Short mmCIF file of C-alpha atoms in Angstrom, two decimals:
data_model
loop_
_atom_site.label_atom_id
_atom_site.label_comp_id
_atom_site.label_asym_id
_atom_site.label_seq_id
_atom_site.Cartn_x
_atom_site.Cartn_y
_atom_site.Cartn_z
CA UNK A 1 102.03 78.66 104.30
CA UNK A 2 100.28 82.61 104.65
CA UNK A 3 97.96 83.41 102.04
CA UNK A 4 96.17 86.57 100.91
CA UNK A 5 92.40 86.38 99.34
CA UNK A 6 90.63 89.51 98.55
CA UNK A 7 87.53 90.08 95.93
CA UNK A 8 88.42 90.00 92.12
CA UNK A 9 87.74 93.04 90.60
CA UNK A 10 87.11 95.69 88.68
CA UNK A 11 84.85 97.25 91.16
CA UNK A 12 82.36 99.90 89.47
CA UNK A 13 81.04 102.54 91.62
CA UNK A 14 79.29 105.69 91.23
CA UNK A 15 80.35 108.54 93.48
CA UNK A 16 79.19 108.70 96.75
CA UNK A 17 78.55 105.03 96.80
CA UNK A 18 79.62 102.61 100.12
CA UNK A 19 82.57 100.20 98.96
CA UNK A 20 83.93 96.88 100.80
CA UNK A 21 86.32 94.65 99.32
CA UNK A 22 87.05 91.95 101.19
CA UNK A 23 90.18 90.25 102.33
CA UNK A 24 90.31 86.93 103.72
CA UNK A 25 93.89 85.52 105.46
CA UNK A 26 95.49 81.97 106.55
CA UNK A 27 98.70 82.59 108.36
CA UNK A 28 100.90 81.14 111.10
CA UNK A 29 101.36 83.03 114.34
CA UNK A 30 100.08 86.14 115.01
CA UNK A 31 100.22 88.52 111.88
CA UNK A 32 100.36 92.10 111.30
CA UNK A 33 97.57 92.91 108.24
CA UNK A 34 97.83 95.80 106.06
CA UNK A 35 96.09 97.70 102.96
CA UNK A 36 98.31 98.71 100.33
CA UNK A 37 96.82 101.41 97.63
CA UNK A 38 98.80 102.01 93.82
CA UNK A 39 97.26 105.06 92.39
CA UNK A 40 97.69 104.89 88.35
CA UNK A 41 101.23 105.00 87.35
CA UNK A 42 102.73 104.72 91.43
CA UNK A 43 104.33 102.56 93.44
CA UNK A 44 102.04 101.36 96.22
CA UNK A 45 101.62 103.20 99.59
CA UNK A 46 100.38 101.69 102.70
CA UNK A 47 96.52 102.86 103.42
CA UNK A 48 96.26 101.64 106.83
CA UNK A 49 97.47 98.52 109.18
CA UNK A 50 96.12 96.18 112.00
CA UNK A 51 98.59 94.54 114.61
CA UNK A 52 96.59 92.45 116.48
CA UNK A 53 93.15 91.55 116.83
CA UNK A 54 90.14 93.58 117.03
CA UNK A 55 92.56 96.40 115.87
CA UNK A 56 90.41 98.92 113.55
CA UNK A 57 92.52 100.41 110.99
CA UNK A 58 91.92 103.66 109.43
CA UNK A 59 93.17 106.33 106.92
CA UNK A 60 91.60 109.22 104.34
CA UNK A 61 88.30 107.43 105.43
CA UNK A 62 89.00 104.27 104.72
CA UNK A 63 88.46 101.58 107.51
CA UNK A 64 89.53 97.95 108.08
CA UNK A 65 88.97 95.88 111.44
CA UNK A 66 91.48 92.80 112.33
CA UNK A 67 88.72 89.21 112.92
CA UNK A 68 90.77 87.21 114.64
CA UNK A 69 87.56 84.48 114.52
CA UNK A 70 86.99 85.04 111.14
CA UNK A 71 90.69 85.67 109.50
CA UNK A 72 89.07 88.71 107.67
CA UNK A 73 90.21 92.56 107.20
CA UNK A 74 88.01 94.02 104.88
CA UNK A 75 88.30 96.91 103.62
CA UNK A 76 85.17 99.76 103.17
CA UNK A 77 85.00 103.15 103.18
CA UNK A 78 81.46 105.14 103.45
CA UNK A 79 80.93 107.37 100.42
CA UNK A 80 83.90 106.86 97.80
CA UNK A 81 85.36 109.77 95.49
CA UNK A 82 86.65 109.61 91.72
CA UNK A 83 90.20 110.16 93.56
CA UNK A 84 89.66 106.86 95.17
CA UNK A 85 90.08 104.94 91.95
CA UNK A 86 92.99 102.91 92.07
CA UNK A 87 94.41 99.04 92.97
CA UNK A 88 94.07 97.85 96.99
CA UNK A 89 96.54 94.97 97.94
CA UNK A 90 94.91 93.02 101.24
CA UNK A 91 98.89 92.03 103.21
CA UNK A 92 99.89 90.53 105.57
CA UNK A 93 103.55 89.93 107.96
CA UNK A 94 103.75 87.26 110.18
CA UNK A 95 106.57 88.25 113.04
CA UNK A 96 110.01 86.57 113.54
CA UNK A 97 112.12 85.31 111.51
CA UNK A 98 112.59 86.82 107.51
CA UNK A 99 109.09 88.57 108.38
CA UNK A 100 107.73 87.88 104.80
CA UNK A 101 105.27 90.32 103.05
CA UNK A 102 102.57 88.12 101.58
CA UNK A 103 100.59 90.38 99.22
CA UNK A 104 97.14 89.67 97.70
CA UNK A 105 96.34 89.85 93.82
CA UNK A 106 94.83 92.86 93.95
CA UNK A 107 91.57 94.61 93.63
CA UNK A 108 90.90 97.34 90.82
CA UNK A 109 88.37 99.96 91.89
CA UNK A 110 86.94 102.26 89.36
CA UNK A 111 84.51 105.69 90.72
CA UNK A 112 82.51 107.11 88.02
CA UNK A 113 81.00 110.23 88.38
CA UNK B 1 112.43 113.95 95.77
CA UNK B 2 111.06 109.94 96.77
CA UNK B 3 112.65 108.03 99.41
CA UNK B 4 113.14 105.54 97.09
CA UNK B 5 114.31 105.77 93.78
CA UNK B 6 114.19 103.68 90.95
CA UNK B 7 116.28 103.56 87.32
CA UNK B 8 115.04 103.19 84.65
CA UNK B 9 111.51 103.94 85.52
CA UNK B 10 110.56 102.99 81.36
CA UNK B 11 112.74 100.33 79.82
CA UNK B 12 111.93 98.18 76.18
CA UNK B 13 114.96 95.86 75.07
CA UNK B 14 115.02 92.56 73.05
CA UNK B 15 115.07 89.27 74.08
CA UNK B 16 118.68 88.35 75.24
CA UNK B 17 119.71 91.60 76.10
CA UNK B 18 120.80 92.17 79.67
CA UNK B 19 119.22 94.55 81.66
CA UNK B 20 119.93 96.22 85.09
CA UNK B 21 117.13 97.88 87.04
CA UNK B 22 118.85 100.25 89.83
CA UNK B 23 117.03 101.03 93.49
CA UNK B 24 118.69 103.64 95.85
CA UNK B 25 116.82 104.94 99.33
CA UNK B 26 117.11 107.31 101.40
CA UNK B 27 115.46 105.58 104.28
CA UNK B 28 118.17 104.15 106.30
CA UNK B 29 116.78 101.37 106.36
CA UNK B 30 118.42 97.98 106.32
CA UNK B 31 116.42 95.86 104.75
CA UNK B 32 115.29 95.93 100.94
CA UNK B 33 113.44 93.94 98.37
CA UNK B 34 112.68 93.42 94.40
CA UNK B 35 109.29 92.67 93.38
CA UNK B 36 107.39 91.61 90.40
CA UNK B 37 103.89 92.58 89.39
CA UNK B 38 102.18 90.96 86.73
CA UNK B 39 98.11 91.42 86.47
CA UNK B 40 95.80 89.75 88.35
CA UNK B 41 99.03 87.67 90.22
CA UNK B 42 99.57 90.70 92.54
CA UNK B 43 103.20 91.24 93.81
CA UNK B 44 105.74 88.21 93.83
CA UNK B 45 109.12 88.38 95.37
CA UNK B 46 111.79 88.01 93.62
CA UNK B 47 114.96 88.58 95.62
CA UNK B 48 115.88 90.25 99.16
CA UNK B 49 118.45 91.43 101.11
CA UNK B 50 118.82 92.10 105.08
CA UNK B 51 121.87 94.15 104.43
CA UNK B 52 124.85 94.20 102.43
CA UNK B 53 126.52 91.10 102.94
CA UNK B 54 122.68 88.70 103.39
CA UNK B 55 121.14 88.20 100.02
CA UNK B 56 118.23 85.61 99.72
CA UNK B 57 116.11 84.05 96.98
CA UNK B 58 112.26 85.08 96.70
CA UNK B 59 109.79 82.98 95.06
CA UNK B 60 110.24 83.66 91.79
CA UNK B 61 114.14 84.43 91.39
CA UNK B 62 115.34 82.15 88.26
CA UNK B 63 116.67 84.31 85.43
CA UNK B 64 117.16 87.14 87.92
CA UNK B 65 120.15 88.21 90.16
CA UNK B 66 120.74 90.74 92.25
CA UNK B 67 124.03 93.26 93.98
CA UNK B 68 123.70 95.42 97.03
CA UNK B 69 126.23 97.78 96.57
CA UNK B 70 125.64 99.83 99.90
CA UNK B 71 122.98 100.36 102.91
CA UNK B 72 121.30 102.22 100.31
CA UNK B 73 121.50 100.35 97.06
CA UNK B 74 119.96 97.72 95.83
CA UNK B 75 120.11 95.86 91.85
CA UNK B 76 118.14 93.74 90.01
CA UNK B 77 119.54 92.27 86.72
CA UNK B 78 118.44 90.30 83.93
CA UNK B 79 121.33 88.45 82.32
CA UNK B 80 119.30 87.27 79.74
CA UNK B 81 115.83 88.99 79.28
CA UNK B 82 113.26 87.00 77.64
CA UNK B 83 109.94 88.08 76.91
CA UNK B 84 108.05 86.91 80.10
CA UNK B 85 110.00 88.63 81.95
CA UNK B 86 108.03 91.76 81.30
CA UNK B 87 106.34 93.28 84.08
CA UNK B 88 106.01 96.06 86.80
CA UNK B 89 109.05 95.70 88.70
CA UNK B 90 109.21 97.01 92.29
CA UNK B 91 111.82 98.05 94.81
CA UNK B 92 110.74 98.21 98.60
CA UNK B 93 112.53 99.01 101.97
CA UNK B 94 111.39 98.44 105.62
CA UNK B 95 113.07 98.57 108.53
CA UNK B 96 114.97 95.92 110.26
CA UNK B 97 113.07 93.29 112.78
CA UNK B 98 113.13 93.95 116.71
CA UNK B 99 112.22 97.78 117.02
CA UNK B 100 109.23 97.84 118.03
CA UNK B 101 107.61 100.29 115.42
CA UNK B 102 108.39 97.55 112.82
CA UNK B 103 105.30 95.52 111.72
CA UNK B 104 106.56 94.63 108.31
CA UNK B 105 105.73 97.96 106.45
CA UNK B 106 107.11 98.11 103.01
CA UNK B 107 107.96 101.71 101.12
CA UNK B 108 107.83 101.22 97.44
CA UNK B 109 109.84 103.19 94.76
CA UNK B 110 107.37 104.38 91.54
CA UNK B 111 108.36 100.95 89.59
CA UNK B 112 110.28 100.39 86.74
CA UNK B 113 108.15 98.85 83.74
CA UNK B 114 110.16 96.43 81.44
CA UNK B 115 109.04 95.35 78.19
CA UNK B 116 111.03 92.59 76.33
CA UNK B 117 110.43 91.71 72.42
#
């Protein structure tokens, strides 16, 4: 079946810092991959998406690249902000069919100051 | 106001009660869905629907049933609540398989926690 791996959290970082969390997939076919973002006290909100591979993602500075050869999307962003704190969901959708949404656990990221 | 809208968005009832959680959108879209989230488990389906008349079982749907009403409605209840049933309970839309501009993006209402004693 799909499955969704990404980096246990909490992540701690100071302002300004780089930030990757990584996201690792096993999937039939040829999925679509996806990072999901839940501010504190939201619903979550899609941050950016990859259809196919080699497909670079990108949103509010955030950037994720589809590897095919590696089954990887990870996530990173160059210098994080305190507004930045909040939960990213690695997902994917395989075409066809029911088109499931298989969701990762979740990684908490925390910006201090 | 959100394009999808949940009821109750704070709920705490006792053990046995039943509960309904209520999901309207104004998306159009056809498709919608009821998820769980629990810490460090992420999000785990619990029912979904194509469109009125196509309901389906997610992973997790014991103790749970659901009623779309309309397009644009979609309910989760608990006939029975027991206490691990509380969670972060999520309603989603996307938009129906075929169109081209559809890779599987979900739109998520704000969440409706439950708390059972």
């Amino acid at each position: 079946g799909n499955s969704v791996t990404q980096m246990e959290g909490p992540v701690t970082l100071s302002e300004e810092a780089f930030l990757t969390i990584n996201c690792t997939y096993t999937a039939t076919g040829y999925p679509s991959l996806f990072w999901y973002v839940q501010y504190p006290g939201e619903g979550l909100q899609l941050l950016l998406k990859a259809t196919k591979a080699d497909d670079k993602g990108s949103n509010k500075g955030f950037e994720a690249t589809y590897r095919k050869e590696t089954t990887s999307f990870h996530l990173e962003k160059g210098s994080v902000q305190v507004s930045d704190s909040a939960v990213y969901f690695c997902a994917l959708s395989v075409p066809g069919g029911y088109q499931k949404v298989t969701f990762g656990t979740g990684t908490k990221l925390q910006v201090i100051p | 106001d959100a394009d999808v809208t949940q009821t109750p968005r704070n709920r705490i009832t006792k053990t046995g009660k039943r509960i309904m959680l209520e999901c309207s959108q104004t998306k159009g879209h056809d498709r919608m869905y009821w998820y769980r989230q629990d810490p460090g488990l992420g999000l785990r389906l619990i029912y979904y629907s194509f469109d009125v008349k196509d309901i389906n079982k997610g992973e997790i749907s014991d103790g749970y049933s659901v009623s779309r009403q309309a397009q644009a409605k979609f309910s989760l209840s608990l006939e029975s609540a027991i206490p691990n049933q509380t969670a972060l309970y999520f309603c989603a839309t996307s938009d129906r398989i075929g169109l081209a501009a559809n890779t599987g993006e979900l739109f998520f209402g704000e969440g409706s926690r439950l708390t059972v004693l």
